XYZ file of C-alpha atoms in Angstrom:
385
model
C 0.000 0.000 0.000
C 2.832 2.376 0.866
C 4.416 1.725 -2.528
C 1.165 2.543 -4.260
C 0.832 5.796 -2.304
C 4.465 6.656 -3.058
C 3.883 5.998 -6.758
C 0.683 8.066 -6.837
C 2.394 10.901 -4.963
C 5.255 10.986 -7.462
C 2.822 10.742 -10.347
C 0.911 13.716 -8.945
C 4.187 15.600 -8.499
C 5.139 14.864 -12.118
C 1.705 15.973 -13.330
C 2.159 19.341 -11.589
C 5.201 19.957 -13.809
C 3.450 19.239 -17.110
C 2.134 21.841 -19.477
C -1.356 20.372 -19.172
C -1.434 21.149 -15.444
C -0.203 24.729 -15.917
C -1.939 25.750 -19.122
C -3.958 28.968 -19.219
C -6.227 30.365 -21.901
C -3.519 32.843 -22.909
C -1.107 30.013 -23.718
C -3.681 28.448 -26.034
C -4.438 31.754 -27.762
C -0.764 32.567 -28.339
C -0.124 29.026 -29.607
C -2.854 29.607 -32.191
C -1.203 32.918 -33.150
C 2.137 31.135 -33.589
C 0.520 28.534 -35.833
C -1.091 31.299 -37.908
C 2.324 32.934 -38.411
C 3.785 29.637 -39.593
C 0.797 29.052 -41.887
C 1.175 32.495 -43.487
C 4.871 31.838 -44.051
C 4.476 28.340 -45.509
C 1.178 28.592 -47.399
C 1.177 32.270 -48.404
C 4.949 32.902 -48.538
C 4.587 36.044 -46.390
C 8.167 36.806 -45.253
C 8.949 33.170 -44.328
C 12.448 33.965 -43.054
C 10.859 36.238 -40.457
C 7.536 34.570 -39.691
C 8.881 31.021 -39.285
C 11.396 31.966 -36.520
C 8.894 34.317 -34.853
C 5.990 31.877 -35.147
C 7.956 28.940 -33.755
C 9.366 31.206 -31.066
C 5.798 32.060 -30.034
C 5.110 28.328 -29.656
C 8.249 27.845 -27.526
C 7.583 30.942 -25.431
C 4.086 29.761 -24.557
C 4.822 26.223 -23.417
C 3.231 26.207 -19.934
C 5.447 25.320 -16.964
C 5.407 26.109 -13.209
C 7.362 29.328 -12.670
C 7.684 28.673 -8.935
C 9.644 25.479 -9.646
C 12.763 27.508 -10.520
C 13.549 25.497 -13.645
C 15.271 28.491 -15.284
C 14.043 27.649 -18.770
C 11.837 30.663 -19.537
C 13.021 33.663 -21.515
C 12.403 36.018 -18.580
C 14.263 33.874 -16.022
C 17.797 35.127 -15.331
C 20.465 32.667 -16.359
C 18.330 30.583 -18.701
C 19.619 29.868 -22.202
C 16.721 31.753 -23.781
C 17.314 34.726 -21.483
C 20.966 34.863 -22.521
C 20.051 34.738 -26.217
C 17.390 37.403 -25.614
C 20.118 39.751 -24.349
C 20.905 40.498 -27.982
C 17.429 41.970 -28.283
C 17.270 43.692 -24.875
C 20.715 45.263 -25.212
C 20.270 46.141 -28.881
C 23.093 43.954 -30.252
C 21.179 42.225 -33.017
C 19.714 45.224 -34.951
C 23.083 46.815 -35.882
C 24.326 43.422 -37.103
C 21.187 43.096 -39.228
C 21.908 46.553 -40.664
C 25.461 45.465 -41.491
C 24.030 42.639 -43.584
C 21.419 44.905 -45.174
C 24.145 47.351 -46.185
C 26.158 44.539 -47.764
C 23.098 43.419 -49.748
C 21.827 46.837 -50.826
C 22.517 48.507 -54.152
C 22.001 52.252 -53.784
C 22.376 52.860 -57.540
C 18.723 53.825 -58.064
C 18.988 56.462 -55.351
C 22.355 57.760 -56.562
C 21.054 58.028 -60.131
C 17.924 59.924 -59.047
C 18.702 61.702 -55.734
C 15.322 63.425 -55.538
C 13.796 60.058 -54.692
C 15.286 60.436 -51.217
C 12.461 62.928 -50.587
C 9.910 60.177 -51.226
C 11.632 57.965 -48.666
C 11.678 60.873 -46.222
C 7.970 61.616 -46.763
C 7.011 58.064 -45.823
C 8.543 58.593 -42.372
C 5.604 60.875 -41.590
C 3.799 57.735 -40.472
C 6.256 57.413 -37.590
C 5.643 60.905 -36.253
C 1.910 60.743 -36.988
C 1.570 57.585 -34.897
C 3.746 59.173 -32.199
C 1.293 62.070 -31.882
C -1.718 59.723 -31.801
C -0.073 57.504 -29.165
C 0.496 60.566 -26.986
C -3.166 61.507 -27.379
C -4.192 57.994 -26.257
C -2.279 58.340 -23.011
C 1.061 56.650 -23.710
C 4.019 58.528 -22.242
C 6.491 60.179 -24.687
C 9.008 57.320 -24.504
C 6.368 54.676 -25.184
C 4.816 56.760 -27.968
C 8.185 57.142 -29.688
C 8.841 53.403 -29.549
C 5.362 52.629 -30.914
C 5.583 55.200 -33.710
C 8.694 53.637 -35.233
C 6.569 50.671 -36.355
C 5.473 52.920 -39.249
C 8.931 52.619 -40.764
C 8.197 48.911 -41.448
C 11.667 48.065 -40.183
C 11.792 45.365 -37.523
C 15.448 45.831 -36.455
C 14.970 49.601 -36.088
C 11.799 49.067 -34.056
C 13.631 46.645 -31.747
C 16.644 48.940 -31.396
C 14.561 51.990 -30.465
C 12.103 50.192 -28.182
C 15.021 48.566 -26.311
C 16.216 52.082 -25.486
C 12.922 53.865 -24.875
C 10.356 51.278 -23.729
C 11.854 47.819 -23.079
C 8.624 46.629 -21.434
C 6.788 47.087 -24.760
C 9.491 45.598 -26.969
C 7.821 42.215 -27.537
C 4.559 43.704 -28.791
C 6.347 46.366 -30.858
C 8.708 43.858 -32.488
C 5.950 41.387 -33.367
C 3.770 44.216 -34.721
C 6.618 45.601 -36.858
C 7.491 42.234 -38.370
C 3.841 41.315 -38.843
C 3.127 44.441 -40.866
C 6.321 43.945 -42.891
C 5.000 40.508 -43.831
C 1.537 41.867 -44.628
C 2.721 44.529 -47.083
C 1.061 42.696 -50.021
C -2.252 42.965 -48.162
C -2.064 46.510 -46.763
C -0.438 48.601 -49.453
C -2.169 47.909 -52.833
C -5.649 49.139 -51.762
C -4.183 52.421 -50.473
C -2.108 52.897 -53.629
C -5.155 52.332 -55.821
C -7.421 54.559 -53.736
C -5.034 57.540 -53.806
C -4.059 57.471 -57.504
C -5.850 57.956 -60.809
C -5.628 55.598 -63.765
C -3.535 58.165 -65.642
C -1.081 58.512 -62.760
C -0.649 54.746 -62.478
C 0.446 54.617 -66.127
C 3.186 57.256 -65.862
C 6.401 55.947 -67.387
C 9.574 57.240 -65.804
C 12.897 57.851 -67.494
C 15.394 55.040 -67.227
C 17.866 55.796 -64.424
C 21.305 56.931 -65.553
C 24.445 54.852 -65.208
C 26.228 54.953 -61.854
C 29.994 54.555 -61.666
C 31.930 52.476 -59.172
C 33.473 55.684 -57.835
C 30.021 57.070 -57.020
C 29.041 53.822 -55.314
C 32.145 53.919 -53.107
C 31.750 57.601 -52.234
C 28.049 57.229 -51.368
C 28.395 55.263 -48.075
C 31.162 57.601 -46.910
C 29.159 60.740 -47.636
C 25.949 59.096 -46.407
C 27.574 58.298 -43.070
C 28.933 61.820 -42.632
C 25.765 63.629 -43.710
C 23.443 61.571 -41.520
C 25.428 60.847 -38.362
C 27.020 64.282 -38.033
C 23.491 65.664 -37.909
C 21.940 62.801 -35.884
C 24.786 61.083 -33.946
C 22.266 59.004 -31.989
C 21.565 57.031 -35.174
C 25.193 55.900 -35.388
C 24.746 52.235 -34.300
C 22.339 51.581 -37.181
C 23.581 54.015 -39.824
C 27.239 53.270 -39.148
C 26.730 49.555 -39.677
C 24.476 50.103 -42.714
C 27.041 52.205 -44.558
C 29.922 49.996 -43.375
C 28.217 46.976 -44.903
C 27.619 48.898 -48.109
C 31.233 49.989 -48.557
C 32.319 46.374 -48.004
C 30.088 45.503 -50.963
C 31.003 48.371 -53.258
C 34.754 48.727 -52.681
C 35.408 45.499 -54.604
C 38.352 44.415 -52.447
C 36.475 42.932 -49.450
C 34.358 40.310 -51.193
C 34.790 37.706 -48.436
C 33.740 40.172 -45.750
C 30.780 41.388 -47.795
C 29.697 37.807 -48.534
C 29.914 36.930 -44.825
C 27.922 40.011 -43.795
C 25.119 39.447 -46.310
C 25.110 35.666 -45.966
C 25.974 33.626 -42.860
C 26.095 36.561 -40.439
C 22.720 38.096 -41.253
C 21.142 34.627 -41.451
C 22.389 33.674 -37.968
C 21.310 36.968 -36.430
C 17.909 36.818 -38.159
C 17.317 33.349 -36.704
C 18.264 34.443 -33.172
C 16.381 37.733 -33.411
C 13.165 36.289 -34.799
C 13.149 33.268 -32.494
C 13.825 35.195 -29.268
C 11.327 37.925 -30.184
C 8.747 35.184 -30.666
C 9.681 33.597 -27.327
C 9.226 36.957 -25.595
C 5.481 36.860 -26.309
C 4.612 34.843 -23.213
C 0.886 35.174 -22.687
C 1.289 36.510 -19.137
C 3.248 39.531 -20.377
C 2.000 39.855 -23.952
C -1.788 39.489 -23.854
C -2.740 42.906 -22.514
C -4.937 45.798 -23.641
C -1.711 47.739 -24.126
C -0.480 45.184 -26.670
C -3.730 45.423 -28.631
C -3.413 49.221 -28.671
C 0.155 48.875 -29.952
C -0.988 46.611 -32.793
C -3.711 49.084 -33.706
C -1.359 52.075 -33.603
C 1.260 50.127 -35.545
C -1.221 49.399 -38.326
C -2.285 53.046 -38.382
C 1.340 54.168 -38.493
C 2.043 51.842 -41.410
C -1.028 53.012 -43.331
C -0.112 56.681 -42.776
C 3.434 56.017 -43.991
C 2.200 54.352 -47.183
C -0.328 57.107 -47.895
C 2.234 59.844 -47.139
C 4.671 58.469 -49.699
C 2.029 58.231 -52.433
C 0.549 61.668 -51.708
C 3.975 63.304 -51.584
C 4.768 62.052 -55.095
C 1.467 63.469 -56.362
C 2.329 66.817 -54.745
C 5.926 66.743 -56.031
C 4.696 66.104 -59.573
C 3.001 69.515 -59.570
C 6.474 71.079 -59.791
C 7.997 68.697 -62.341
C 7.943 68.836 -66.111
C 5.815 66.231 -67.860
C 8.817 64.159 -68.937
C 10.246 64.143 -65.395
C 7.113 63.159 -63.493
C 7.289 60.332 -60.966
C 4.779 57.489 -60.912
C 2.954 57.797 -57.542
C 2.852 54.013 -57.271
C 6.461 54.082 -56.115
C 5.505 56.269 -53.156
C 4.593 53.187 -51.116
C 8.222 52.021 -51.349
C 9.321 54.792 -48.978
C 8.729 52.403 -46.085
C 11.796 50.444 -45.059
C 10.778 46.953 -46.181
C 13.459 46.146 -48.754
C 12.812 44.894 -51.405
C 9.205 43.837 -50.765
C 7.694 47.333 -50.896
C 9.458 47.972 -54.225
C 8.077 44.695 -55.569
C 4.563 45.850 -54.670
C 5.137 49.028 -56.714
C 6.156 46.860 -59.653
C 3.253 44.417 -59.320
C 0.590 47.109 -59.008
C 2.071 49.079 -61.909
C 2.034 46.057 -64.190
C -1.689 45.583 -63.567
C -2.376 48.839 -65.394
C 0.420 48.730 -67.976
C 2.207 45.459 -68.671
C 5.178 47.346 -70.173
C 5.725 49.726 -67.247
C 8.540 48.372 -65.084
C 8.781 50.347 -61.861
C 11.040 48.099 -59.789
C 14.324 49.935 -60.385
C 12.659 53.301 -59.779
C 10.929 52.043 -56.617
C 14.226 50.792 -55.202
C 15.302 54.453 -54.869
C 12.732 55.441 -52.221
C 12.883 51.909 -50.782
C 16.570 52.119 -49.852
C 16.052 55.758 -48.866
C 13.408 54.464 -46.461
C 16.018 52.263 -44.767
C 18.151 55.336 -44.144
C 15.099 57.418 -43.251
C 13.788 55.007 -40.609
C 17.227 54.850 -38.969
C 17.453 58.655 -39.004
C 13.929 58.906 -37.540
C 14.937 56.471 -34.783
C 17.992 58.620 -34.089
C 15.850 61.765 -33.893
C 13.431 60.128 -31.434
C 16.284 58.732 -29.377
C 18.006 62.127 -29.228
C 14.868 63.949 -28.105
C 13.398 61.284 -25.841
C 16.296 59.131 -24.701
């Protein structure tokens, strides 16, 4: 009899450690969200390299276990493996490394050939400051509002970098919102682009961009670094790594370093960043009214950014000669989702004119948006940090 009691007692003790004994409704809801992310990545091909790590991370982060047991396996438990990996997010290590890889992958030729397109990229950043103002009106403090507003740049690493400095307690919701809206660009942007443009405007054919020399490509990251960081030094961690990666690519004598930055390095950091961000969405800390407000404000910020880019092009065209007019469909590419936003410009343009190729033109404001979102983050950090 004693052996039976001992066995039942141990069985009960083991049961108390299982996920089934500790599950809450929030764990189930977040598990469903993680599965939806994975479905969108696999079935719909929405940013799979982002949504797969984040989605699976959500599953891992919401495995129920007894916190009081001191197992040190959760992402918020000091000394756990996940907590150590999450330090790259909390301390802002991962985003600059991502920017190094982005710089090594990015060709700024379209922007160099047509410098006025930088204004389109700048106009799209209005979504950041528009959402900042709305967040303030809803009762968020200035630091939280600044971190939420950056979602409008559609740049996950920038959103993580800024929120880690201004509002670490909101970083999980902000990061997931930023990456979610990056993945949903094909859903969000086309209706806005169509609504704000006329049929005639959608058929505007732009001049082919001029040739860009190697010398110009090498000078650009040097001048870009000086012009941006001397004005906004607080953007140095992101902008410095972006332009460093780009000069590795364009100088022609650091191929191995450029290949490492745009290949294995950015892949490793993307895996760690996406997975740990997903793990940070534990139901107990993530499922709050505040998180829902952040998702709503993030969507609004993204929509404002898209509309601002399109409307700015329409306004700018009033001052341009007929042969120099810009197709407003590339205005959406001012958000910093490279190259997906530029692809949307191309796809929407081809629906109205199968001979109108906008991709190369759209890459101008698209890469300008990368710089613009980093500059906007630097501005917010300087004023609020």
